[in-house]
Tab-separated table of C-alpha atoms in Angstrom:
chain	number	residue	atom	x	y	z
A	134	MET	CA	84.450	121.836	42.202
A	135	ILE	CA	81.455	120.656	44.513
A	136	LYS	CA	78.510	123.490	44.250
A	137	ALA	CA	75.723	124.011	46.879
A	138	SER	CA	73.406	126.630	47.767
A	139	VAL	CA	70.552	128.300	49.645
A	140	ILE	CA	67.327	129.471	48.193
A	141	GLY	CA	64.527	131.776	49.428
A	142	TRP	CA	62.463	134.921	48.569
A	143	PRO	CA	64.083	137.283	49.611
A	144	ILE	CA	67.605	135.901	50.206
A	145	SER	CA	69.737	138.812	50.447
A	146	HIS	CA	70.015	138.776	54.372
A	147	SER	CA	71.474	135.007	54.568
A	148	ARG	CA	74.632	134.502	55.930
A	149	SER	CA	74.779	130.763	55.111
A	150	PRO	CA	77.372	131.333	52.416
A	151	LEU	CA	79.760	132.798	55.057
A	152	ILE	CA	79.211	130.019	57.336
A	153	HIS	CA	79.728	127.232	54.670
A	154	SER	CA	82.531	129.081	53.080
A	155	TYR	CA	84.322	129.134	56.339
A	156	TRP	CA	84.115	125.483	56.936
A	157	LEU	CA	85.269	124.690	53.031
A	158	LYS	CA	88.256	126.846	53.481
A	159	GLN	CA	88.897	125.229	56.947
A	160	MET	CA	88.719	121.669	55.625
A	161	GLY	CA	90.446	122.338	52.264
A	162	ILE	CA	87.664	121.321	50.324
A	163	ASP	CA	87.319	122.513	46.590
A	164	GLY	CA	83.686	123.729	46.830
A	165	ILE	CA	81.373	126.698	46.675
A	166	TYR	CA	78.035	127.728	48.463
A	167	GLN	CA	75.991	130.592	47.017
A	168	LYS	CA	72.753	132.118	47.618
A	169	HIS	CA	69.923	132.371	45.013
A	170	ALA	CA	66.682	134.420	45.059
A	171	VAL	CA	64.090	131.936	43.963
A	172	GLU	CA	60.419	133.405	43.503
A	173	PRO	CA	57.606	131.145	44.465
A	174	GLN	CA	56.590	130.445	40.947
A	175	ASP	CA	60.181	129.366	39.892
A	176	LEU	CA	60.628	126.982	42.869
A	177	GLY	CA	59.726	123.686	40.973
A	178	SER	CA	62.030	124.503	37.953
A	179	PHE	CA	64.995	125.347	40.143
A	180	ILE	CA	64.665	122.116	42.284
A	181	GLN	CA	64.601	120.335	38.835
A	182	THR	CA	68.125	121.598	38.035
A	183	LEU	CA	69.224	119.796	41.190
A	184	ARG	CA	68.594	116.477	39.544
A	185	ASN	CA	71.054	116.826	36.705
A	186	GLY	CA	73.055	119.961	37.253
A	187	ASP	CA	76.410	120.712	38.957
A	188	HIS	CA	74.782	121.469	42.275
A	189	VAL	CA	74.592	118.619	44.974
A	190	GLY	CA	71.900	120.227	46.812
A	191	THR	CA	70.594	123.153	48.628
A	192	ASN	CA	69.293	124.783	51.718
A	193	VAL	CA	65.647	126.090	51.673
A	194	THR	CA	64.399	128.953	53.483
A	195	LEU	CA	61.224	131.368	53.554
A	196	PRO	CA	58.822	130.897	51.961
A	197	HIS	CA	59.560	127.638	50.316
A	198	LYS	CA	60.012	125.023	53.382
A	199	GLU	CA	56.645	123.523	52.976
A	200	THR	CA	55.940	123.918	48.990
A	201	ALA	CA	59.329	122.355	48.390
A	202	LEU	CA	58.255	119.089	49.548
A	203	GLY	CA	56.161	118.436	46.417
A	204	HIS	CA	59.312	118.356	44.392
A	205	ILE	CA	61.256	115.778	46.398
A	206	ASP	CA	61.536	111.977	45.938
A	207	GLU	CA	62.665	110.732	49.294
A	208	PRO	CA	61.621	113.100	52.316
A	209	ASP	CA	63.097	111.516	55.499
A	210	ASP	CA	61.030	110.673	58.557
A	211	ARG	CA	61.372	113.880	60.068
A	212	VAL	CA	60.018	115.645	56.970
A	213	ARG	CA	57.119	113.228	56.708
A	214	ARG	CA	56.194	114.076	60.353
A	215	ILE	CA	56.273	117.899	60.056
A	216	GLY	CA	55.569	118.520	56.277
A	217	ALA	CA	58.464	120.985	55.896
A	218	LEU	CA	62.142	120.810	54.917
A	219	ASN	CA	65.117	122.953	54.906
A	220	THR	CA	67.876	120.734	53.334
A	221	ILE	CA	67.806	118.804	49.953
A	222	TRP	CA	70.798	116.738	48.708
A	223	ARG	CA	71.073	114.298	45.525
A	224	GLU	CA	71.618	110.622	46.459
A	225	ASN	CA	71.732	108.059	43.667
A	226	GLY	CA	69.886	110.299	41.172
A	227	ARG	CA	67.226	111.132	43.615
A	228	LEU	CA	66.378	113.992	45.562
A	229	CYS	CA	66.410	113.620	49.312
A	230	ALA	CA	65.364	116.037	52.246
A	231	THR	CA	65.345	116.650	55.938
A	232	SER	CA	64.641	119.452	58.240
A	233	THR	CA	67.467	120.468	60.745
A	234	ASP	CA	65.734	123.445	62.406
A	235	GLY	CA	64.408	121.515	65.423
A	236	PRO	CA	67.688	119.877	66.101
A	237	GLY	CA	69.683	123.021	65.343
A	238	PHE	CA	67.389	124.893	67.753
A	239	VAL	CA	67.992	122.321	70.557
A	240	ALA	CA	71.641	122.425	70.151
A	241	ASN	CA	71.840	126.195	70.240
A	242	LEU	CA	69.821	126.107	73.256
A	243	ARG	CA	72.124	123.637	74.992
A	244	GLN	CA	75.034	125.339	74.094
A	245	THR	CA	73.986	128.754	75.100
A	246	LEU	CA	72.362	127.557	78.341
A	247	PRO	CA	73.906	124.147	79.155
A	248	ASN	CA	71.781	123.678	82.211
A	249	SER	CA	68.387	124.108	80.661
A	250	SER	CA	65.915	121.362	80.151
A	251	PRO	CA	63.253	122.130	77.543
A	252	ALA	CA	61.115	119.020	78.680
A	253	ALA	CA	60.730	120.227	82.179
A	254	GLN	CA	57.718	122.750	81.555
A	255	PRO	CA	55.177	123.759	78.749
A	256	VAL	CA	56.462	125.789	75.665
A	257	THR	CA	54.802	128.671	74.028
A	258	ILE	CA	55.592	129.042	70.334
A	259	LEU	CA	55.024	132.074	68.319
A	260	GLY	CA	54.405	131.252	64.629
A	261	ALA	CA	53.160	128.169	62.640
A	262	GLY	CA	55.626	128.096	59.531
A	263	GLY	CA	58.016	125.363	58.437
A	264	SER	CA	60.597	126.167	61.337
A	265	ALA	CA	57.761	126.060	63.923
A	266	ARG	CA	56.914	122.642	62.630
A	267	SER	CA	60.456	121.276	62.992
A	268	ILE	CA	60.802	123.031	66.387
A	269	ILE	CA	57.528	121.407	67.698
A	270	ASP	CA	58.721	117.899	66.428
A	271	GLU	CA	61.832	118.241	68.198
A	272	MET	CA	60.254	119.569	71.462
A	273	LEU	CA	57.939	116.719	71.363
A	274	ARG	CA	60.893	114.131	70.806
A	275	GLN	CA	62.722	115.796	73.827
A	276	GLY	CA	59.799	115.004	75.935
A	277	VAL	CA	57.880	118.260	76.237
A	278	ASP	CA	54.303	117.462	77.250
A	279	ARG	CA	52.512	120.768	76.491
A	280	ILE	CA	53.185	122.956	73.527
A	281	TYR	CA	51.075	126.289	72.892
A	282	ILE	CA	50.993	127.681	69.476
A	283	VAL	CA	50.150	131.311	68.916
A	284	ASN	CA	49.823	132.552	65.310
A	285	ARG	CA	48.480	135.769	63.789
A	286	THR	CA	45.978	133.616	61.585
A	287	PHE	CA	44.381	131.246	64.106
A	288	SER	CA	43.273	128.554	61.675
A	289	ARG	CA	46.861	128.049	60.664
A	290	ALA	CA	47.808	127.144	64.329
A	291	GLU	CA	44.853	125.080	64.777
A	292	THR	CA	45.822	123.192	61.656
A	293	LEU	CA	49.366	122.550	63.208
A	294	ALA	CA	47.961	121.334	66.586
A	295	GLU	CA	45.540	119.008	64.804
A	296	HIS	CA	48.733	117.607	62.897
A	297	PHE	CA	50.818	116.964	65.944
A	298	GLY	CA	48.113	115.734	68.323
A	299	PRO	CA	47.033	116.101	71.962
A	300	HIS	CA	50.154	117.579	73.181
A	301	VAL	CA	50.066	120.649	71.096
A	302	THR	CA	47.258	123.283	71.647
A	303	ALA	CA	46.418	126.398	69.185
A	304	ILE	CA	45.418	129.412	71.330
A	305	ASN	CA	43.705	132.695	70.725
A	306	THR	CA	45.251	136.017	71.477
A	307	ASN	CA	43.126	136.224	74.622
A	308	GLU	CA	44.690	133.134	75.852
A	309	ILE	CA	48.297	134.057	75.637
A	310	ALA	CA	48.668	135.451	79.275
A	311	SER	CA	47.491	132.244	80.556
A	312	ALA	CA	49.992	130.133	78.322
A	313	LEU	CA	52.740	132.265	79.332
A	314	SER	CA	52.141	131.987	82.908
A	315	GLN	CA	52.611	128.155	82.544
A	316	SER	CA	55.670	128.145	80.092
A	317	GLY	CA	59.214	127.615	80.938
A	318	LEU	CA	60.396	128.487	77.408
A	319	LEU	CA	59.019	131.050	74.873
A	320	ILE	CA	60.124	130.744	71.300
A	321	ASN	CA	59.645	133.312	68.463
A	322	THR	CA	59.654	131.454	65.134
A	323	THR	CA	58.074	134.346	63.117
A	324	SER	CA	59.901	136.698	60.804
A	325	ALA	CA	59.443	139.684	63.424
A	326	GLY	CA	62.868	141.110	64.157
A	327	LEU	CA	63.959	141.229	60.665
A	328	SER	CA	62.934	144.775	60.731
A	329	GLU	CA	63.432	147.295	63.486
A	330	GLN	CA	59.853	148.336	63.643
A	331	SER	CA	58.460	144.735	64.311
A	332	GLU	CA	58.652	144.302	68.043
A	333	LEU	CA	56.210	141.773	69.351
A	334	ALA	CA	53.480	143.048	71.577
A	335	LEU	CA	53.174	140.500	74.400
A	336	PRO	CA	51.951	140.435	78.031
A	337	TRP	CA	55.534	140.134	79.190
A	338	THR	CA	54.462	140.359	82.956
A	339	SER	CA	52.479	137.228	82.581
A	340	LEU	CA	55.457	135.060	81.570
A	341	LYS	CA	56.754	132.824	84.143
A	342	ALA	CA	59.551	134.571	85.902
A	343	THR	CA	61.980	131.742	85.252
A	344	ALA	CA	61.129	131.450	81.516
A	345	LEU	CA	63.665	131.104	78.815
A	346	VAL	CA	63.138	133.305	75.854
A	347	ALA	CA	64.590	132.245	72.317
A	348	ASP	CA	64.323	133.795	68.876
A	349	ILE	CA	65.221	131.895	65.697
A	350	VAL	CA	65.687	135.356	63.863
A	351	TYR	CA	69.397	136.365	63.927
A	352	THR	CA	69.176	139.770	62.203
A	353	PRO	CA	69.689	141.799	64.517
A	354	LEU	CA	71.818	139.723	66.750
A	355	ILE	CA	69.479	140.868	69.573
A	356	THR	CA	66.156	141.406	68.251
A	357	PRO	CA	63.536	143.864	69.677
A	358	PHE	CA	61.710	140.501	70.942
A	359	LEU	CA	64.878	139.494	72.732
A	360	GLN	CA	65.467	142.958	74.079
A	361	ALA	CA	62.005	142.961	75.491
A	362	ALA	CA	62.911	139.597	77.250
A	363	LYS	CA	65.968	140.971	78.688
A	364	ALA	CA	64.094	144.161	79.994
A	365	HIS	CA	62.022	141.649	81.946
A	366	ASP	CA	65.033	139.794	83.134
A	367	HIS	CA	64.725	136.479	81.248
A	368	PRO	CA	67.541	134.577	80.131
A	369	ILE	CA	67.728	134.622	76.359
A	370	VAL	CA	69.011	132.489	73.479
A	371	PRO	CA	69.790	134.578	70.140
A	372	GLY	CA	69.024	132.881	66.827
A	373	LEU	CA	72.425	132.921	65.372
A	374	GLY	CA	73.387	129.701	67.226
A	375	MET	CA	70.589	127.993	65.529
A	376	LEU	CA	71.662	128.922	62.287
A	377	LEU	CA	75.116	127.659	62.690
A	378	HIS	CA	73.931	124.311	63.990
A	379	GLN	CA	71.329	123.738	61.649
A	380	ALA	CA	74.005	123.988	58.815
A	381	VAL	CA	75.973	121.081	59.975
A	382	VAL	CA	74.048	118.174	58.416
A	383	GLY	CA	73.572	119.862	55.072
A	384	PHE	CA	77.490	120.564	54.725
A	385	GLU	CA	78.253	116.905	55.785
A	386	LYS	CA	75.631	115.646	52.948
A	387	TRP	CA	77.125	117.807	50.289
A	388	PHE	CA	80.894	117.993	50.948
A	389	GLY	CA	81.399	114.643	52.850
A	390	GLN	CA	82.881	115.891	56.119
A	391	ARG	CA	81.055	116.829	59.329
A	392	PRO	CA	81.876	120.455	60.389
A	393	VAL	CA	81.952	121.870	63.915
A	394	VAL	CA	80.359	124.960	65.173
A	395	THR	CA	82.978	126.998	67.148
A	396	GLN	CA	83.277	130.313	68.904
A	397	GLU	CA	85.422	131.553	65.949
A	398	LEU	CA	82.848	130.763	63.554
A	399	HIS	CA	79.997	132.534	65.580
A	400	ASP	CA	82.114	135.452	65.977
A	401	LEU	CA	82.863	135.749	62.321
A	402	VAL	CA	79.300	135.640	61.325
A	403	ALA	CA	78.263	138.004	64.237
A	404	ARG	CA	80.662	140.648	63.144
A	405	ASP	CA	79.237	140.295	59.514
A	406	ILE	CA	75.815	141.255	60.934
A	407	ASP	CA	77.023	143.683	63.377
A	408	PRO	CA	80.556	145.299	63.000
A	409	ASP	CA	80.353	146.621	66.347
A	410	TYR	CA	79.828	143.190	67.924
A	411	LYS	CA	82.203	141.963	70.714
A	412	PRO	CA	82.287	138.482	72.169
């Protein structure tokens, strides 16, 4: 039996096992995908088990996306550019890694709003963690000319802007309104939305009227952030689709077949998050 996993701290909220189990059953593969709660101090020892154990690889989520890099033999070019990963696999006895968050985000954006063009206007991103790094990298690859980063700790946003170069700017909270007035896409990459009391306080009336609003958080399905965007008549892109699309590469690396993101899978996971969900 082929074994793969997802690790994080905490990890109880993850729906990745449901996604991969669906594909394994659909394709008739003798495999299993489990979640493991790994505390930060145990990260290195867990990754070491991937070298010789019966696991072929793992997904990596908060808070390990950046620190896991120090335990990898062969990060790909994307990981080298962004300094974060979310997918590890074993190849020829060595541990390899990539980040699928950015491509997964864009795939979700295009599937949800087929006529959208992320490169057309500036983008504002909330947060400066591993997912933000991958999305910034992909936005730049898509041709976005100006990206604004907003983070609770300004120095972290500043470090990220310096890392990616002149097309990326860290902004203070008193500059948010100006950035939003220019932006055609607003993305939340912070953990806000994981709890009901975490609605983000933003000057929504400053956001460009035609702007799209996306969240990478998928629990709840429509986060307080997205609810606020809807209340101001902005088209929204929920985070569940990104979770589904970012999972494709890892599954193919571990189990040898490339899966497809379908409406059936989306609805299965959506109902697991919210039993009252209706397509």
